[in-house]
Structure formats: C-alpha cells, structure tokens
JSON list of C-alpha atoms in Angstrom, two decimals:
[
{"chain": "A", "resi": 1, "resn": "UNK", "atom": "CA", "xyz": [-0.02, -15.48, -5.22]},
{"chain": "A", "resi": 2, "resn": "UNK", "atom": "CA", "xyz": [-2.11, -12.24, -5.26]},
{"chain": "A", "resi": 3, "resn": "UNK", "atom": "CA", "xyz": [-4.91, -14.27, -6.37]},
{"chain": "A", "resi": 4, "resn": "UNK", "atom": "CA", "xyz": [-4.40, -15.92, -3.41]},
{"chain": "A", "resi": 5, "resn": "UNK", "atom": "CA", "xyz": [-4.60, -13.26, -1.27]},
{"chain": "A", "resi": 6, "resn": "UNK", "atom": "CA", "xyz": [-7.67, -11.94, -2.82]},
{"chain": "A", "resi": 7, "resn": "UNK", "atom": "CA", "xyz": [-9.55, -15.38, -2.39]},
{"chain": "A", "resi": 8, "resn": "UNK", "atom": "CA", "xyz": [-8.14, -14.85, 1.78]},
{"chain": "A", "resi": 9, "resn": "UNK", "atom": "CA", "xyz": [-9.00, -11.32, 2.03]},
{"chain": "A", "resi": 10, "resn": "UNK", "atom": "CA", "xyz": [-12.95, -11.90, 0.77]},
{"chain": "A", "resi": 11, "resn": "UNK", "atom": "CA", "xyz": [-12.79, -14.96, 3.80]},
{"chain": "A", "resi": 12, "resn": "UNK", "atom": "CA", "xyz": [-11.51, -12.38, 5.89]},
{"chain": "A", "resi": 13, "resn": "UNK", "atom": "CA", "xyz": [-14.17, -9.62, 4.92]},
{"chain": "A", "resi": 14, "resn": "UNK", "atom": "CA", "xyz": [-16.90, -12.45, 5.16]},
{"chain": "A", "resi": 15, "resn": "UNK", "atom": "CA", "xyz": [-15.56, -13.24, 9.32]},
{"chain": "A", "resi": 16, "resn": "UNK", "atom": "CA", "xyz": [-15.76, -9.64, 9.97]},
{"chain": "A", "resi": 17, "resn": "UNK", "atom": "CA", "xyz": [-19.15, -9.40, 8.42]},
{"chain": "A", "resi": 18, "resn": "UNK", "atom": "CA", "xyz": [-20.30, -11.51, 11.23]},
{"chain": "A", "resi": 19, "resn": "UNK", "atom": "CA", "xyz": [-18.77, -9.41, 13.94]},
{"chain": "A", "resi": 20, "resn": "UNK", "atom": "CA", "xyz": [-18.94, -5.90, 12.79]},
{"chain": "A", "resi": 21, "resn": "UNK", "atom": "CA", "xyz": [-22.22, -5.43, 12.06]},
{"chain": "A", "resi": 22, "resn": "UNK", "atom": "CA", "xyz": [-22.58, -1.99, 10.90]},
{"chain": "A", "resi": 23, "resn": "UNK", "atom": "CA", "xyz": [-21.53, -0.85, 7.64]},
{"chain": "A", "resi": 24, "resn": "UNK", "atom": "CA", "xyz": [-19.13, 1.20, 6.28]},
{"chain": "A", "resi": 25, "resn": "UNK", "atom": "CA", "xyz": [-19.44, 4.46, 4.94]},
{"chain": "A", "resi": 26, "resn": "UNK", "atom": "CA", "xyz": [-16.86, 5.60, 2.46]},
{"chain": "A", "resi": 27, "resn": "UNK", "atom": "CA", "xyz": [-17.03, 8.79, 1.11]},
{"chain": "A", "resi": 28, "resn": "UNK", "atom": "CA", "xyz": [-17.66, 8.89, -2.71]},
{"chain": "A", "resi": 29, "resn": "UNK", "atom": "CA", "xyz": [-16.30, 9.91, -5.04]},
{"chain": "A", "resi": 30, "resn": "UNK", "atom": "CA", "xyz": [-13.35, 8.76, -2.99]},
{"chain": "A", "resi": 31, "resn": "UNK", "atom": "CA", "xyz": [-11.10, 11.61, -4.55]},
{"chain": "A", "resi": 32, "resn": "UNK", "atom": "CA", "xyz": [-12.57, 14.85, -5.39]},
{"chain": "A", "resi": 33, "resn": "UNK", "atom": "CA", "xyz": [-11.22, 16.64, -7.96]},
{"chain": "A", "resi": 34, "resn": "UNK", "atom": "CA", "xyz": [-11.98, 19.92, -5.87]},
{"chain": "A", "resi": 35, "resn": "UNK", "atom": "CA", "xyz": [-9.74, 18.45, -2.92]},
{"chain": "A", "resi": 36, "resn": "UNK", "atom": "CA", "xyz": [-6.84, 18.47, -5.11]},
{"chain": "A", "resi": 37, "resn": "UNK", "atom": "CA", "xyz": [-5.27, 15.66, -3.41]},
{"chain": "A", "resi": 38, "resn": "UNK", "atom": "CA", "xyz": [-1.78, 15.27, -3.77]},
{"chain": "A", "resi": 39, "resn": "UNK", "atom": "CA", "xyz": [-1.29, 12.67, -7.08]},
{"chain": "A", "resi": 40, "resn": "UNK", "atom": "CA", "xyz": [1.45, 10.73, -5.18]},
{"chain": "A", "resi": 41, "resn": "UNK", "atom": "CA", "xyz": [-1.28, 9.81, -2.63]},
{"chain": "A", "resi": 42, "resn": "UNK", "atom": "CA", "xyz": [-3.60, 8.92, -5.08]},
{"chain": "A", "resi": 43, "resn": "UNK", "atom": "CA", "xyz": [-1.01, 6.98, -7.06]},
{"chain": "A", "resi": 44, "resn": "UNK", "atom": "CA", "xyz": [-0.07, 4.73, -3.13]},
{"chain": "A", "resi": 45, "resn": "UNK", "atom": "CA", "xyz": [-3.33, 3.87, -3.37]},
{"chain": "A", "resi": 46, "resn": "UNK", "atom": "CA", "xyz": [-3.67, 2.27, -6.56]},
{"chain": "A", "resi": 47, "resn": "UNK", "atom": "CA", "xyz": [0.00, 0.72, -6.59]},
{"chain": "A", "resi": 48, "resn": "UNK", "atom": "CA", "xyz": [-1.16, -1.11, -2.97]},
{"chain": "A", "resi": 49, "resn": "UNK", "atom": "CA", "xyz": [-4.31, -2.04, -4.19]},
{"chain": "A", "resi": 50, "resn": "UNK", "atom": "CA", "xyz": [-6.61, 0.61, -1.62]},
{"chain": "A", "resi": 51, "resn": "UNK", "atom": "CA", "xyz": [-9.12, 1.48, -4.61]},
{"chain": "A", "resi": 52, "resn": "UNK", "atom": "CA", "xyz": [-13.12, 0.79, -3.14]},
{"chain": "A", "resi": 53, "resn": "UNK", "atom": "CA", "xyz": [-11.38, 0.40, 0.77]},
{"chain": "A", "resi": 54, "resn": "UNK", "atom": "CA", "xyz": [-9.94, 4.45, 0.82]},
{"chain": "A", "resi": 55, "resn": "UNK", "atom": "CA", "xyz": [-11.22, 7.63, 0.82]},
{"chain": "A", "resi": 56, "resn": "UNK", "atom": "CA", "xyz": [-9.50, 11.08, 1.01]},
{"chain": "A", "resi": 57, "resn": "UNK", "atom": "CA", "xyz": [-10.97, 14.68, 1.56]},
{"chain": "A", "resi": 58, "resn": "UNK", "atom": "CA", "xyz": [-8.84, 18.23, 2.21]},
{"chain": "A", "resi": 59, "resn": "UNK", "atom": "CA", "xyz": [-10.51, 19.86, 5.32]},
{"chain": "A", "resi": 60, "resn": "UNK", "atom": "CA", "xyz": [-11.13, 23.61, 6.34]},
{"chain": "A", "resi": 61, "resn": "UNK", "atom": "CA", "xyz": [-8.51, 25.84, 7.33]},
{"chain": "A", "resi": 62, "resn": "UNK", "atom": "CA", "xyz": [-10.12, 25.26, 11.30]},
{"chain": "A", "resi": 63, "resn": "UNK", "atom": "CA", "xyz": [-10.52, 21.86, 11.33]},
{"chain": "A", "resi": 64, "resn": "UNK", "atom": "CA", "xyz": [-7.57, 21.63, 14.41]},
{"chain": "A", "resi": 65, "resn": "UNK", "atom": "CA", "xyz": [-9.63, 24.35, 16.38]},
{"chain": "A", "resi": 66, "resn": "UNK", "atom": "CA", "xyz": [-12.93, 22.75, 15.94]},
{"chain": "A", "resi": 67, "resn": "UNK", "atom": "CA", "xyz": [-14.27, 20.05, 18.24]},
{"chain": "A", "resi": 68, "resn": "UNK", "atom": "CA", "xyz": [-14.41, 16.32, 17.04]},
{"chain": "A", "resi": 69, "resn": "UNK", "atom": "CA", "xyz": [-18.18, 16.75, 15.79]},
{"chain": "A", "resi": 70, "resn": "UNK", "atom": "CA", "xyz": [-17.19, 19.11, 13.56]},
{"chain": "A", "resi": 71, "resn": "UNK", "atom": "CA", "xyz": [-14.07, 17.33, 12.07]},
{"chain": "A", "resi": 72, "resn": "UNK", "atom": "CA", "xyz": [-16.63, 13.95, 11.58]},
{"chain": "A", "resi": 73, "resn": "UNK", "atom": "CA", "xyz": [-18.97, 16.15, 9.69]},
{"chain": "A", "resi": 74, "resn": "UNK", "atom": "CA", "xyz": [-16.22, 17.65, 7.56]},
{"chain": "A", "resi": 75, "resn": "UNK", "atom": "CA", "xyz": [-14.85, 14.37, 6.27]},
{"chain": "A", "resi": 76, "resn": "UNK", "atom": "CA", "xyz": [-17.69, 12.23, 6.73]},
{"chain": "A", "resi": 77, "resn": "UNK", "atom": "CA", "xyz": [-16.91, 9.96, 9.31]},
{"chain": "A", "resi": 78, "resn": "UNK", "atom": "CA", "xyz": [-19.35, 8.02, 11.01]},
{"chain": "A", "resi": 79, "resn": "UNK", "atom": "CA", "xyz": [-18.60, 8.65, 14.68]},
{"chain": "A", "resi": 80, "resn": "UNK", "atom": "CA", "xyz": [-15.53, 10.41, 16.45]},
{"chain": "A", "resi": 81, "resn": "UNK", "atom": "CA", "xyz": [-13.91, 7.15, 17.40]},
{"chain": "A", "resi": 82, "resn": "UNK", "atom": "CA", "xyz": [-12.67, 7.00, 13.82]},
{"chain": "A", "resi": 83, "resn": "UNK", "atom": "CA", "xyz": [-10.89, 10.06, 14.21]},
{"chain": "A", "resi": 84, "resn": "UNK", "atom": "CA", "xyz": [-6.95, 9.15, 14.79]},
{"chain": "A", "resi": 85, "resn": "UNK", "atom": "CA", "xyz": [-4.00, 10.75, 14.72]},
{"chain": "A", "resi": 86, "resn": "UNK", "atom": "CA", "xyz": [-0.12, 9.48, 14.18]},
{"chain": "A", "resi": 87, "resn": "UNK", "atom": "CA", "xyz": [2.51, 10.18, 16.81]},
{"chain": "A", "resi": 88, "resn": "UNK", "atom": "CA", "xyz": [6.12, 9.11, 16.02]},
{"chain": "A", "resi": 89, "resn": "UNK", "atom": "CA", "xyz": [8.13, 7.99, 18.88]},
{"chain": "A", "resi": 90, "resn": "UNK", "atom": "CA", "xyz": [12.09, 7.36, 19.45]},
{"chain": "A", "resi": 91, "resn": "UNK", "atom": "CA", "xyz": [13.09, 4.25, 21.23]},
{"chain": "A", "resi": 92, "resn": "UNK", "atom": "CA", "xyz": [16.70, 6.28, 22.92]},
{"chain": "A", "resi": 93, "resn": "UNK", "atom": "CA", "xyz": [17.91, 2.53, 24.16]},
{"chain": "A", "resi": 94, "resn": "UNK", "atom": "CA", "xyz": [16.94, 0.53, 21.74]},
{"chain": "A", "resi": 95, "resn": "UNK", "atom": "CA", "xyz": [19.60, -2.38, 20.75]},
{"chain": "A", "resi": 96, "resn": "UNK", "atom": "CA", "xyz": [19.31, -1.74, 16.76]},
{"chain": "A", "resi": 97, "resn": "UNK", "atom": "CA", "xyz": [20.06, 2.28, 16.09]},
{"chain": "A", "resi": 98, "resn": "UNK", "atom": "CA", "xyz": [18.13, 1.47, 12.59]},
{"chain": "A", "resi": 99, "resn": "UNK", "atom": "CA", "xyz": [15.10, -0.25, 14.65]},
{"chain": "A", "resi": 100, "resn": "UNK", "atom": "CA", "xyz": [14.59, 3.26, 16.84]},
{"chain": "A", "resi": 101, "resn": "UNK", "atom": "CA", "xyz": [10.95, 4.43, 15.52]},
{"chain": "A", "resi": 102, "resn": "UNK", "atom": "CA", "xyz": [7.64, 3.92, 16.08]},
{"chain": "A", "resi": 103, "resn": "UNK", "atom": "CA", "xyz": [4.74, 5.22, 14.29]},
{"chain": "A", "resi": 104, "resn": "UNK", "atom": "CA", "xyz": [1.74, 4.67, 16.79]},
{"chain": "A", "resi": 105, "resn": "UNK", "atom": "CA", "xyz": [-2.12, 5.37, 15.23]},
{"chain": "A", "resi": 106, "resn": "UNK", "atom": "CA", "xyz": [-4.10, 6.09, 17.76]},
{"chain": "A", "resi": 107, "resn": "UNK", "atom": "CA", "xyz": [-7.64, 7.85, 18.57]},
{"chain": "A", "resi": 108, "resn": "UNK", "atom": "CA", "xyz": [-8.17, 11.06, 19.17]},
{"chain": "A", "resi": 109, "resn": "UNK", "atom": "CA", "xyz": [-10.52, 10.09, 22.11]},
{"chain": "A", "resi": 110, "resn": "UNK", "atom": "CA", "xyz": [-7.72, 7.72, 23.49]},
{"chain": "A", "resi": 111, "resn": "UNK", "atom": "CA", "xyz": [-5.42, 8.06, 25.98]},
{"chain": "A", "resi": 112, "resn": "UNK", "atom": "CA", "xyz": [-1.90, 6.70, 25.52]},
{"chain": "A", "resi": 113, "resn": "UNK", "atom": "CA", "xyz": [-0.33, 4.58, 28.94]},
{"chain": "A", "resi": 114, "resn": "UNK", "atom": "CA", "xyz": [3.37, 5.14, 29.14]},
{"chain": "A", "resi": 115, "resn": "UNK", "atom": "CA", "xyz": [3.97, 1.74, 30.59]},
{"chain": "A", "resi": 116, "resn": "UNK", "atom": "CA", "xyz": [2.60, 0.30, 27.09]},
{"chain": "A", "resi": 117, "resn": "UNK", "atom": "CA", "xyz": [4.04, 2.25, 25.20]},
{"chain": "A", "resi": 118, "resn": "UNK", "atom": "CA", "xyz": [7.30, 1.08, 27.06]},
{"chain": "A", "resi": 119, "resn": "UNK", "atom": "CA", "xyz": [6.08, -2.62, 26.55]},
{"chain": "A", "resi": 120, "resn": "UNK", "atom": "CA", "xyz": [5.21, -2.32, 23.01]},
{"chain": "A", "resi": 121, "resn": "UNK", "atom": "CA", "xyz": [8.33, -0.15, 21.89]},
{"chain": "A", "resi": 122, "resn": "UNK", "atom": "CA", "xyz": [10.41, -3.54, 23.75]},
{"chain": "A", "resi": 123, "resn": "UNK", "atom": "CA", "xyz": [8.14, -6.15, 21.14]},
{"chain": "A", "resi": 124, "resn": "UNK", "atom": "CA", "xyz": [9.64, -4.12, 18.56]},
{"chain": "A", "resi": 125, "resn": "UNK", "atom": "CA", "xyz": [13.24, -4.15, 19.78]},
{"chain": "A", "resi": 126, "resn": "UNK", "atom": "CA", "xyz": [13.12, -7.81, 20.99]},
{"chain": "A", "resi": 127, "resn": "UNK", "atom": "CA", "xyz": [14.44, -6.57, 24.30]},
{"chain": "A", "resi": 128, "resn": "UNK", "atom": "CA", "xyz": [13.04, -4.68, 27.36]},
{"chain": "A", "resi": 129, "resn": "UNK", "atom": "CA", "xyz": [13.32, -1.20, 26.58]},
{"chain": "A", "resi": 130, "resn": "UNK", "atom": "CA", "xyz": [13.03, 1.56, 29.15]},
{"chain": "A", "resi": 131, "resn": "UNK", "atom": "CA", "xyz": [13.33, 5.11, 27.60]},
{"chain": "A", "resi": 132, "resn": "UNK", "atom": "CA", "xyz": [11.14, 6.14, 25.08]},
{"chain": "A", "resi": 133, "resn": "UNK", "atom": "CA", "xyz": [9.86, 9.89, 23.71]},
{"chain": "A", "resi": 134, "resn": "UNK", "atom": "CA", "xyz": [8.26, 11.65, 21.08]},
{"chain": "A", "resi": 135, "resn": "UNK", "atom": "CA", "xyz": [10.39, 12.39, 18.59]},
{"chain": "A", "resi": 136, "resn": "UNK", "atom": "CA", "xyz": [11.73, 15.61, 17.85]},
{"chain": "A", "resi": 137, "resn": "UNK", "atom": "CA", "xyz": [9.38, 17.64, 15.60]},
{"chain": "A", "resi": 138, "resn": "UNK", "atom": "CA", "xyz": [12.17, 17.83, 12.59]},
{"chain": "A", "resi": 139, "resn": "UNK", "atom": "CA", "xyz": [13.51, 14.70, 13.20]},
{"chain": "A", "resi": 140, "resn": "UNK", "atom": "CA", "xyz": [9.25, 13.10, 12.36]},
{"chain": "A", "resi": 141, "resn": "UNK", "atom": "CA", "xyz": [9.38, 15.74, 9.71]},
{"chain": "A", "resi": 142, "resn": "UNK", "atom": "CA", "xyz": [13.12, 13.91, 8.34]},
{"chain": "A", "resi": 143, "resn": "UNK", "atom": "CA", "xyz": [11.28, 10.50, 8.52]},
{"chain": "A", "resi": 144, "resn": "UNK", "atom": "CA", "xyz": [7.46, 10.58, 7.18]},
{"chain": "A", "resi": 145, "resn": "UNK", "atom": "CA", "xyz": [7.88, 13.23, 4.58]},
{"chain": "A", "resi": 146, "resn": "UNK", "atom": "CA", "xyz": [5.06, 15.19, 6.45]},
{"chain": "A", "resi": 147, "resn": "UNK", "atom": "CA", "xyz": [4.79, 17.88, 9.09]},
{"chain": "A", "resi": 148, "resn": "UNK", "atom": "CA", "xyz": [2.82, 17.75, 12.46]},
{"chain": "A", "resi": 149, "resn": "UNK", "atom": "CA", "xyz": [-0.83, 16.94, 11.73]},
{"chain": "A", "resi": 150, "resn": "UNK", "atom": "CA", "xyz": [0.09, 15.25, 8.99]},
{"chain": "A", "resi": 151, "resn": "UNK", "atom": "CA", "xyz": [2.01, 12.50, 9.41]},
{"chain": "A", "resi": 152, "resn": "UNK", "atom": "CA", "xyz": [0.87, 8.70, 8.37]},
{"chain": "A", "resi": 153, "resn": "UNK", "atom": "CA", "xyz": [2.33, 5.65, 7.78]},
{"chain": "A", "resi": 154, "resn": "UNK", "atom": "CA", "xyz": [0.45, 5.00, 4.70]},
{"chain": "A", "resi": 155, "resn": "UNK", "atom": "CA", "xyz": [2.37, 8.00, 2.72]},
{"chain": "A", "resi": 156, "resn": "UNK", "atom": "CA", "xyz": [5.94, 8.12, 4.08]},
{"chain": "A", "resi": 157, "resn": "UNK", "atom": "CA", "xyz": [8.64, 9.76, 2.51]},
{"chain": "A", "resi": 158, "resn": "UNK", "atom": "CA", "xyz": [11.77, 9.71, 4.42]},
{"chain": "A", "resi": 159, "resn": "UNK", "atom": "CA", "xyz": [14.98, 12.18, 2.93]},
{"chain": "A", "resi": 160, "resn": "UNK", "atom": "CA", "xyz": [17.66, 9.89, 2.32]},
{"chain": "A", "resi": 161, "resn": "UNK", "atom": "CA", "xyz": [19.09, 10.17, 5.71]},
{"chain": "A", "resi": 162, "resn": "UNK", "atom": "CA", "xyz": [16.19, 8.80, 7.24]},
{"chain": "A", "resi": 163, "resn": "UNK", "atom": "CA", "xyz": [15.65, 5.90, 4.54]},
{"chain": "A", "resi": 164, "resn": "UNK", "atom": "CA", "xyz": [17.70, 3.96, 6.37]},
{"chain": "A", "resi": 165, "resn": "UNK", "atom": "CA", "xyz": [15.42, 3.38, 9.59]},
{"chain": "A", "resi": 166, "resn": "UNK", "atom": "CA", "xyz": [12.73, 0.50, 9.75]},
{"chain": "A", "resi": 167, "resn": "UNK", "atom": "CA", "xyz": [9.70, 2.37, 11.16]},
{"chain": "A", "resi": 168, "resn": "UNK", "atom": "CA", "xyz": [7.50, -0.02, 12.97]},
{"chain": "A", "resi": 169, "resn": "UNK", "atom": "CA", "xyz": [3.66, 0.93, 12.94]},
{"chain": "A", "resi": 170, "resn": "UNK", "atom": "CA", "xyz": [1.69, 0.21, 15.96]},
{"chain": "A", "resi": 171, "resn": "UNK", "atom": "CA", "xyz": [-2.10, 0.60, 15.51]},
{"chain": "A", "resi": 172, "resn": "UNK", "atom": "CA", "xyz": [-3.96, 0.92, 18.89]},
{"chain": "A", "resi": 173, "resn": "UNK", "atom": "CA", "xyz": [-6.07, -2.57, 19.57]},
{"chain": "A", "resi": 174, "resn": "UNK", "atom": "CA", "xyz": [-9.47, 0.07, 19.88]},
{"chain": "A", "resi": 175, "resn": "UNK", "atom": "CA", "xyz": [-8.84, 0.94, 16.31]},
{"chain": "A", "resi": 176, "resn": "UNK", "atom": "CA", "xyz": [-8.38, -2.18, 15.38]},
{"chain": "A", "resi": 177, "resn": "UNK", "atom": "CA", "xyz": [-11.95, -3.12, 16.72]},
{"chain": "A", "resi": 178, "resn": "UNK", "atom": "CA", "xyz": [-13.89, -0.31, 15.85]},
{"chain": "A", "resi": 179, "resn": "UNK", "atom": "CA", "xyz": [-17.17, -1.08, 14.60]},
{"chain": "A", "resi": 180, "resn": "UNK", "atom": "CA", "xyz": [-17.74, 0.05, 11.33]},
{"chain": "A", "resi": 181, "resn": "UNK", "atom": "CA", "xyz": [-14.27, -0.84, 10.65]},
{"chain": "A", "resi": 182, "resn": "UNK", "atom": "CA", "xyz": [-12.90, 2.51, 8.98]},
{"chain": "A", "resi": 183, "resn": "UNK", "atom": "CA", "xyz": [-10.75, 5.14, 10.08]},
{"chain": "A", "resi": 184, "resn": "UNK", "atom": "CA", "xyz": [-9.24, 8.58, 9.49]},
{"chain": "A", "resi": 185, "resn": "UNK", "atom": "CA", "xyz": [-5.92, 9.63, 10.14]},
{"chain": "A", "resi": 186, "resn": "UNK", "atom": "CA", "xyz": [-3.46, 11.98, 8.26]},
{"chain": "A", "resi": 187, "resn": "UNK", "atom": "CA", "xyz": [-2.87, 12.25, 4.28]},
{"chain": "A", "resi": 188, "resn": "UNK", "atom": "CA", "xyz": [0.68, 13.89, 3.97]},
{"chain": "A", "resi": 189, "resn": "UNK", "atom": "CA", "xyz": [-0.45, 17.34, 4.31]},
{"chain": "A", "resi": 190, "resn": "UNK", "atom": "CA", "xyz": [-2.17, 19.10, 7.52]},
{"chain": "A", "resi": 191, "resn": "UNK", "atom": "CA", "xyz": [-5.74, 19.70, 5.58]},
{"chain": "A", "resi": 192, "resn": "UNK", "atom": "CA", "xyz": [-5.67, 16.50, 3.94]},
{"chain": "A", "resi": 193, "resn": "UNK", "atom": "CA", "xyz": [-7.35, 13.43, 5.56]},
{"chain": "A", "resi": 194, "resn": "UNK", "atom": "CA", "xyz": [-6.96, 10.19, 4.46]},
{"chain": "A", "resi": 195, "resn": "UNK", "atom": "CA", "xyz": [-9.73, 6.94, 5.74]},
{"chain": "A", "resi": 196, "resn": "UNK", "atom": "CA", "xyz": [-9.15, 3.61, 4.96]},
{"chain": "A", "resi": 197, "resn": "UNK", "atom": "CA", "xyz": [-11.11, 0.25, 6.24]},
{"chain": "A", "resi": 198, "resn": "UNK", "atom": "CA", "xyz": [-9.13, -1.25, 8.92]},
{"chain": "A", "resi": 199, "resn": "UNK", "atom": "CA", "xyz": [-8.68, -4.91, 7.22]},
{"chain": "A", "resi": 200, "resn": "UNK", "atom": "CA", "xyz": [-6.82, -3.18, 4.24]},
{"chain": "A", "resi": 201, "resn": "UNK", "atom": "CA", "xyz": [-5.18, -1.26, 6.55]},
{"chain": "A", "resi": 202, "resn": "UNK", "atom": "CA", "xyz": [-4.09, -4.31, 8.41]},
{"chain": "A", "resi": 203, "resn": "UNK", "atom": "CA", "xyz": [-3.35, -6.55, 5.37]},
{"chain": "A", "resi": 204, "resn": "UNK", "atom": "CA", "xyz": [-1.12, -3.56, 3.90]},
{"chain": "A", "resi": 205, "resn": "UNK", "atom": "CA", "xyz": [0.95, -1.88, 6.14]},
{"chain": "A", "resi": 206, "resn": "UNK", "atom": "CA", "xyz": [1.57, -5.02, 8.41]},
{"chain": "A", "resi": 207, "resn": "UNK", "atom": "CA", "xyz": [1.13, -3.23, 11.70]},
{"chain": "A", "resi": 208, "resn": "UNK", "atom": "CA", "xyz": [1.65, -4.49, 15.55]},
{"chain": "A", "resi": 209, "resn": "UNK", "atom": "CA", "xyz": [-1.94, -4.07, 17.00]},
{"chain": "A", "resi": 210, "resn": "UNK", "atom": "CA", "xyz": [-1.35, -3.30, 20.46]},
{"chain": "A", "resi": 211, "resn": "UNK", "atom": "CA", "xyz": [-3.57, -1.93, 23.55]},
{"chain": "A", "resi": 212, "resn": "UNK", "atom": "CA", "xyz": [-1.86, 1.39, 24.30]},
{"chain": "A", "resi": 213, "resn": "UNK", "atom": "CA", "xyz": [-4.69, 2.81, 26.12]},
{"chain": "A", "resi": 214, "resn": "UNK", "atom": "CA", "xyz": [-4.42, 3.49, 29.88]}
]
C-alpha cells in the first residue's frame, strides 16, 4: 500500500511539474543543529514521511515586529505569499460538540471573509452553521500544544481534555496554488518556523482546501 502511494505521489509531483513552473527552494540542511529544533518535531517528520519535502529554521527574537521582507529573508522563503499563519476557530452551534474546531492556514497577505468562513465551518459540520469565533487564546493553547504564533496542525499536542475533539484543517485555496508550491507556517514554538511543499502537505494532513479570502 505505501508503495502505492509513492508510485501516486511521483504522478502527482510529475502533474504539478507542468503547472507550477518554478522551483522550490528548501532550505538545507533542513534542520540545523544551531536552531535546536525541538526533537519531537523532527521525529513528526520522519514518522510521516516529510524528509526532502520540509524544512525548519528558529527565527530572531523580532521576527513578529519586522515586516514580511524581513521574515522571508530570515527563513528563506521565496516570496511573502508563502508566509502563513494558523488561526483556530470554534464552531459555538455546531451539531457534534467533538466536531467544534477548525484549524484554518492561511496567508499572511490574505484576508479572511466571514461569510466563508461561515460556509466552510458548515462543510465541516454537515449542516449550515451560523456562529463561529476565534477561539479563546487558552482554549487553542488546550488543543495544539502551542501558544499564539505558534500553533500548526502539523505538530499538535492536545492535553487530554482536548484529545477528544476532531480538529478539521482548512488550508486557504491561494495556498494551495501558490507557485513554487512551499509554505511556512508555525513549528510548535513562537521562533520556530516550520515549511513544507504543499503536495506533502496535502497528501498528509488531509486538509479541506477552501477559498476563505474576501
């Protein structure tokens, strides 16, 4: 079976080949033994197979008050588009009290519509939702194991209260089409940055690719 999905995943890479036609850049060495990356992080990315499509790098104390530019140089991204963030919203009507999360990865340079994220949180429930809000800081904190900044669905590690909820990730459809096809968002810890190509990213963590934009 994982052969399988090897064999698929190099037809897959050869499609996109065809449509995004600039490279990708990852970082080497991927992990830097100066960045002191957390181990568990590294050890994700072997278990799920990320070794050659992820990168990770532990940014200045300023990145946050710096403008994009600066935060592409630092972690050598290829344009600002690839710099996203993860928000984690609670669906307050939703049907299933264990289906009440989302996880949205979006761009820094994006806007996010409220209407979609309305229409998106109801694909998740299976019904038309109508109230939906950022979570509460600790209640994020509870559920992906990180604090603001650095949250990411690639690295969460709920406390056992929060175990119990199915977090849905929603990856904004710009992301999903960025061209080269890599992108940064959090690594577990606020100066920690974690890219990843977007087919691996896809393939992986299963998300709902959704335009979110207004």
């Amino acid at each position: 079976m994982e052969e399988q999905l090897q064999i698929l995943e190099k037809h897959v890479a050869s499609l996109e080949a065809r449509i995004f036609d600039k490279p990708v850049v990852i970082p080497e060495p991927p992990f830097r033994p100066e960045d002191h990356i957390d181990p568990g992080l590294i050890q994700m990315s072997k278990d799920r197979h990320l070794d050659g499509f992820c990168a990770a790098r532990r940014v200045p104390a300023d990145y946050y008050q710096r403008e994009l530019e600066y935060r592409r140089d630092c972690i050598g991204a290829q344009s600002i588009d690839q710099l996203c963030k993860c928000v984690i919203y609670e669906i307050k009507d939703t049907p299933d009290p264990l289906k009440r999360y989302i996880c949205l990865v979006v761009q820094y340079v994006d806007k996010i519509s409220p209407q979609k994220l309305l229409d998106v949180a109801s694909v998740v429930c299976g019904k038309k939702v109508t109230e939906v809000t950022q979570a509460k800081e600790e209640d994020a904190t509870k559920l992906s194991g990180s604090i603001n900044n650095a949250m990411t669905p690639v690295y969460l590690r709920p406390t056992k209260d929060f175990a119990k909820y199915h977090v849905a990730v929603v990856l904004s459809d710009k992301i999903a089409s960025l061209n080269p096809p890599f992108f940064w968002l959090g690594g577990g810890e606020v100066d920690v940055k974690y890219g990843i190509t977007t087919q691996k990213f896809v393939s992986t963590f299963n998300p709902i690719i959704y335009n979110i934009s207004k």
